[in-house]
Short mmCIF file of C-alpha atoms in Angstrom, two decimals:
data_model
loop_
_atom_site.label_atom_id
_atom_site.label_comp_id
_atom_site.label_asym_id
_atom_site.label_seq_id
_atom_site.Cartn_x
_atom_site.Cartn_y
_atom_site.Cartn_z
CA MET V 1 -8.37 13.78 72.05
CA ASP V 2 -11.87 12.57 71.12
CA LEU V 3 -13.25 12.10 67.59
CA GLN V 4 -15.07 15.41 67.59
CA GLU V 5 -11.85 17.24 68.33
CA LYS V 6 -10.04 15.31 65.57
CA PHE V 7 -12.68 16.44 63.03
CA SER V 8 -11.85 20.00 63.89
CA GLU V 9 -8.45 19.45 62.27
CA PRO V 10 -8.55 20.21 58.46
CA GLU V 11 -6.00 17.57 57.52
CA PHE V 12 -7.93 14.82 59.38
CA ARG V 13 -11.17 15.84 57.65
CA ARG V 14 -9.55 15.72 54.18
CA ASN V 15 -8.04 12.30 54.74
CA THR V 16 -11.28 10.89 56.14
CA ILE V 17 -13.35 12.16 53.20
CA ALA V 18 -10.83 10.71 50.71
CA VAL V 19 -11.02 7.28 52.35
CA VAL V 20 -14.83 7.29 52.31
CA VAL V 21 -15.05 8.37 48.65
CA PHE V 22 -12.48 5.76 47.58
CA GLY V 23 -14.34 3.08 49.54
CA LEU V 24 -17.54 3.91 47.70
CA LEU V 25 -16.09 4.19 44.19
CA PHE V 26 -13.60 1.29 44.26
CA PRO V 27 -16.15 -1.59 44.13
CA ALA V 28 -18.35 0.35 41.69
CA TYR V 29 -15.46 0.80 39.23
CA PHE V 30 -14.52 -2.86 39.18
CA GLY V 31 -18.15 -3.84 38.86
CA VAL V 32 -18.42 -1.76 35.68
CA ALA V 33 -15.08 -3.04 34.39
CA ALA V 34 -16.14 -6.63 34.94
CA SER V 35 -19.29 -6.02 32.89
CA GLY V 36 -17.14 -5.19 29.87
CA ILE V 37 -18.14 -1.54 29.64
CA VAL V 38 -14.65 -0.27 30.45
CA THR V 39 -11.77 -1.52 28.29
CA LEU V 40 -8.24 -0.67 29.30
CA MET V 41 -5.93 -0.21 26.28
CA PRO V 42 -2.17 0.23 26.50
CA THR V 43 -0.96 3.57 25.16
CA PRO V 44 1.82 3.10 22.59
CA ALA V 45 5.01 4.87 23.47
CA VAL V 46 5.89 7.90 21.39
CA GLY V 47 8.57 6.93 18.87
CA ALA V 48 8.04 3.21 19.40
CA VAL V 49 10.37 1.06 17.30
CA SER V 50 8.83 -1.45 14.90
CA ASN V 51 8.96 -2.81 11.35
CA TRP V 52 7.10 -0.64 8.84
CA ASN V 53 5.87 -0.71 5.29
CA VAL V 54 6.26 2.92 4.21
CA SER V 55 4.34 4.43 1.27
CA PHE V 56 3.84 7.92 -0.16
CA ASN V 57 0.35 9.20 -0.89
CA GLU V 58 0.98 11.82 -3.58
CA THR V 59 -0.96 14.97 -4.39
CA ILE V 60 -0.37 17.38 -7.28
CA VAL V 61 -0.51 20.79 -5.59
CA PHE V 62 0.32 22.83 -8.70
CA GLU V 63 0.31 22.25 -12.46
CA THR V 64 0.99 24.36 -15.54
CA GLU V 65 2.33 23.86 -19.06
CA ASP V 66 3.72 25.71 -22.06
CA VAL V 67 4.98 24.95 -25.56
CA CYS V 68 7.81 26.24 -27.74
CA PHE V 69 9.07 25.68 -31.29
CA ALA V 70 12.77 25.13 -31.98
CA ASP V 71 14.24 25.29 -35.49
CA ASP V 72 16.27 22.39 -36.82
CA GLY V 73 19.65 22.71 -35.12
CA GLY V 74 18.33 25.42 -32.81
CA THR V 75 16.93 25.83 -29.31
CA CYS V 76 14.02 27.41 -27.49
CA ASP V 77 13.40 28.21 -23.81
CA ILE V 78 10.35 27.74 -21.62
CA THR V 79 10.17 29.43 -18.21
CA LEU V 80 7.74 27.86 -15.76
CA THR V 81 7.01 29.45 -12.37
CA PHE V 82 5.96 27.87 -9.09
CA ALA V 83 4.58 30.93 -7.32
CA GLU V 84 4.39 31.16 -3.53
CA THR V 85 0.67 31.86 -3.10
CA ASP V 86 -1.51 31.72 0.01
CA GLU V 87 -3.80 29.24 -1.75
CA ILE V 88 -1.03 26.71 -2.41
CA LYS V 89 0.43 27.13 1.08
CA GLN V 90 -3.02 26.50 2.56
CA VAL V 91 -3.43 23.30 0.53
CA ILE V 92 -0.08 22.08 1.83
CA LYS V 93 -0.94 23.01 5.42
CA ASP V 94 -4.46 21.54 5.37
CA GLY V 95 -3.23 18.25 3.93
CA ASN V 96 -0.17 18.10 6.21
CA LEU V 97 1.83 17.61 3.00
CA ILE V 98 5.54 17.52 2.27
CA LEU V 99 6.82 18.90 -1.05
CA GLY V 100 8.67 16.08 -2.81
CA GLU V 101 9.63 17.15 -6.32
CA VAL V 102 8.93 19.45 -9.25
CA ARG V 103 8.38 17.22 -12.29
CA PHE V 104 8.66 18.22 -15.96
CA THR V 105 7.09 16.02 -18.65
CA LEU V 106 8.10 16.68 -22.27
CA THR V 107 6.03 15.51 -25.23
CA TYR V 108 6.06 16.10 -28.98
CA ASP V 109 4.26 14.68 -31.96
CA GLU V 110 5.75 14.20 -35.41
CA THR V 111 3.04 16.01 -37.37
CA ASP V 112 4.73 18.96 -39.06
CA GLU V 113 6.46 17.16 -41.94
CA SER V 114 5.08 17.87 -45.38
CA GLY V 115 5.79 15.37 -48.11
CA GLN V 116 5.11 11.85 -49.32
CA TRP V 117 7.78 9.91 -47.40
CA PRO V 118 7.11 8.28 -44.02
CA ASN V 119 7.57 10.51 -41.00
CA GLN V 120 10.54 9.89 -38.74
CA CYS V 121 10.77 11.12 -35.17
CA ASP V 122 13.06 14.05 -34.53
CA ASP V 123 15.87 14.08 -31.98
CA ILE V 124 15.02 16.21 -28.95
CA SER V 125 17.20 17.06 -25.98
CA ALA V 126 16.40 19.24 -22.98
CA ASP V 127 18.14 20.79 -19.99
CA LEU V 128 16.62 22.07 -16.75
CA GLU V 129 17.98 25.10 -14.91
CA THR V 130 16.74 25.85 -11.38
CA GLY V 131 18.63 29.10 -10.83
CA GLU V 132 18.20 30.37 -7.27
CA VAL V 133 15.27 28.07 -6.43
CA SER V 134 15.61 26.31 -3.06
CA ILE V 135 15.86 22.58 -3.87
CA ALA V 136 17.22 19.43 -2.23
CA GLU V 137 20.85 18.37 -2.36
CA ASN V 138 20.65 15.12 -4.33
CA GLY V 139 18.72 13.10 -6.88
CA HIS V 140 17.82 15.62 -9.57
CA THR V 141 17.27 14.72 -13.23
CA THR V 142 18.17 17.83 -15.20
CA THR V 143 18.75 16.46 -18.72
CA THR V 144 16.84 14.18 -21.06
CA THR V 145 16.84 13.07 -24.70
CA MET V 146 14.07 11.74 -26.95
CA SER V 147 14.17 10.21 -30.40
CA ASP V 148 11.06 8.01 -30.59
CA CYS V 149 8.22 10.54 -30.27
CA ASP V 150 7.59 9.26 -26.74
CA SER V 151 7.39 11.36 -23.58
CA SER V 152 10.26 11.96 -21.17
CA THR V 153 10.64 13.53 -17.72
CA MET V 154 13.03 15.63 -15.68
CA ALA V 155 12.70 16.46 -11.99
CA ALA V 156 14.04 18.88 -9.40
CA LYS V 157 13.90 17.18 -6.00
CA LEU V 158 12.70 19.02 -2.90
CA VAL V 159 13.51 15.91 -0.84
CA SER V 160 16.77 14.20 -1.79
CA ASN V 161 16.34 11.14 -4.00
CA TYR V 162 12.54 11.16 -3.72
CA THR V 163 10.89 8.82 -6.25
CA GLY V 164 7.47 8.13 -4.74
CA GLU V 165 8.24 4.43 -4.39
CA GLY V 166 7.44 2.76 -1.06
CA PHE V 167 9.86 0.64 0.96
CA ASN V 168 10.18 -1.53 4.08
CA VAL V 169 12.23 -0.70 7.18
CA THR V 170 13.00 -2.68 10.32
CA ASN V 171 13.59 -1.69 13.93
CA VAL V 172 12.98 2.04 13.49
CA SER V 173 10.42 4.54 14.77
CA LYS V 174 7.98 6.54 12.69
CA SER V 175 9.73 9.74 13.70
CA GLU V 176 13.03 8.46 12.31
CA VAL V 177 11.43 7.71 8.93
CA GLN V 178 9.64 11.06 8.88
CA GLY V 179 12.94 12.80 9.61
CA ASP V 180 14.59 11.09 6.63
CA TRP V 181 11.79 12.19 4.28
CA SER V 182 11.14 15.76 5.39
CA ALA V 183 11.37 18.66 2.95
CA GLU V 184 14.79 20.13 2.18
CA GLY V 185 13.75 22.72 -0.41
CA GLU V 186 10.74 25.02 -0.75
CA GLY V 187 10.63 24.92 -4.55
CA TRP V 188 9.25 28.42 -5.13
CA GLY V 189 10.57 30.25 -8.17
CA ASN V 190 11.37 30.02 -11.88
CA TYR V 191 12.50 26.93 -13.74
CA VAL V 192 13.93 27.23 -17.26
CA VAL V 193 13.75 24.33 -19.71
CA THR V 194 16.01 24.68 -22.77
CA ILE V 195 15.05 22.46 -25.71
CA SER V 196 17.29 21.53 -28.65
CA VAL V 197 15.97 20.00 -31.90
CA SER V 198 17.54 18.02 -34.71
CA THR V 199 14.97 17.08 -37.32
CA ASN V 200 14.77 13.80 -39.22
CA SER V 201 12.81 13.95 -42.44
CA GLY V 202 12.33 10.25 -43.02
CA SER V 203 13.17 8.20 -46.09
CA LYS V 204 11.26 6.43 -48.79
CA PRO V 205 11.72 2.64 -48.93
CA GLY V 206 13.08 1.27 -52.22
CA PRO V 207 14.56 3.24 -55.11
CA ILE V 208 14.33 6.97 -54.73
CA ASP V 209 12.01 8.62 -57.21
CA PRO V 210 13.38 12.10 -58.05
CA PHE V 211 9.89 13.23 -59.01
CA VAL V 212 8.37 12.44 -55.58
CA LEU V 213 8.67 15.30 -53.14
CA GLY V 214 10.67 14.62 -49.99
CA ASN V 215 9.59 15.65 -46.52
CA ASN V 216 10.31 19.17 -45.42
CA GLU V 217 10.20 20.53 -41.87
CA ASP V 218 11.80 23.51 -40.26
CA GLY V 219 11.88 22.27 -36.65
CA GLU V 220 9.75 20.77 -33.92
CA GLU V 221 7.17 21.90 -31.38
CA VAL V 222 7.65 20.54 -27.85
CA ASN V 223 5.20 20.73 -24.94
CA VAL V 224 6.42 20.90 -21.33
CA LYS V 225 4.10 20.16 -18.39
CA MET V 226 5.22 21.17 -14.89
CA GLN V 227 3.76 19.43 -11.82
CA VAL V 228 4.63 20.04 -8.16
CA ILE V 229 4.27 16.77 -6.27
CA ALA V 230 3.60 16.68 -2.52
CA TYR V 231 2.98 13.67 -0.31
CA GLU V 232 1.84 12.23 2.98
CA ILE V 233 3.89 9.44 4.55
CA GLU V 234 1.76 6.39 5.37
CA PHE V 235 2.79 3.54 7.69
CA ALA V 236 1.62 -0.06 7.91
CA GLU V 237 3.17 -2.23 10.60
CA ASN V 238 4.58 -5.55 9.39
#
């Protein structure tokens, strides 16, 4: 069979064309690569194991606050709602965020005493009820006490034991870390904070003067701020 007859066979034609094209492109490719224009980079394997410094880049996706007054020896309730809105869900989706915790910050200021003796901070205690809200299994802080006019916090965790603090891990993949810190609870719903007050009216140093009016106060006003904290997980190889 001569060459002309061979070219009449489709398979022979395809193979011949492939050899010619490869012969033309092969030296051209390595000429470009040698000039430094083409750089070959290894592709990291998915789920590659390494040592990582892990941090949490936090975002407040929702915030609200309210205030209530409790009489001395009494209580008051504040109900705060994290509503499932399209706007909040879009913020979470656009930022590729994970919901970490719902944080409650309590503050009060000793300003309602009337009298001539020095003010003394009242004793405040609070309890957090989450009802039927979907939350994580572990790590919640649902009670707090205050007696120094400072602020205090409680938190319902949507990821167990989330604190926002970074950490180091060795010989693990990114996917393993991400699996450990993925959301367990959605957080939507009503949270009730119950506040109890015991007032302290202060005392006058030195001998008590019966003609000097003492301090009088009926109770205390407490402010509660609610913040929903979401985060991105960030990795730095070490």
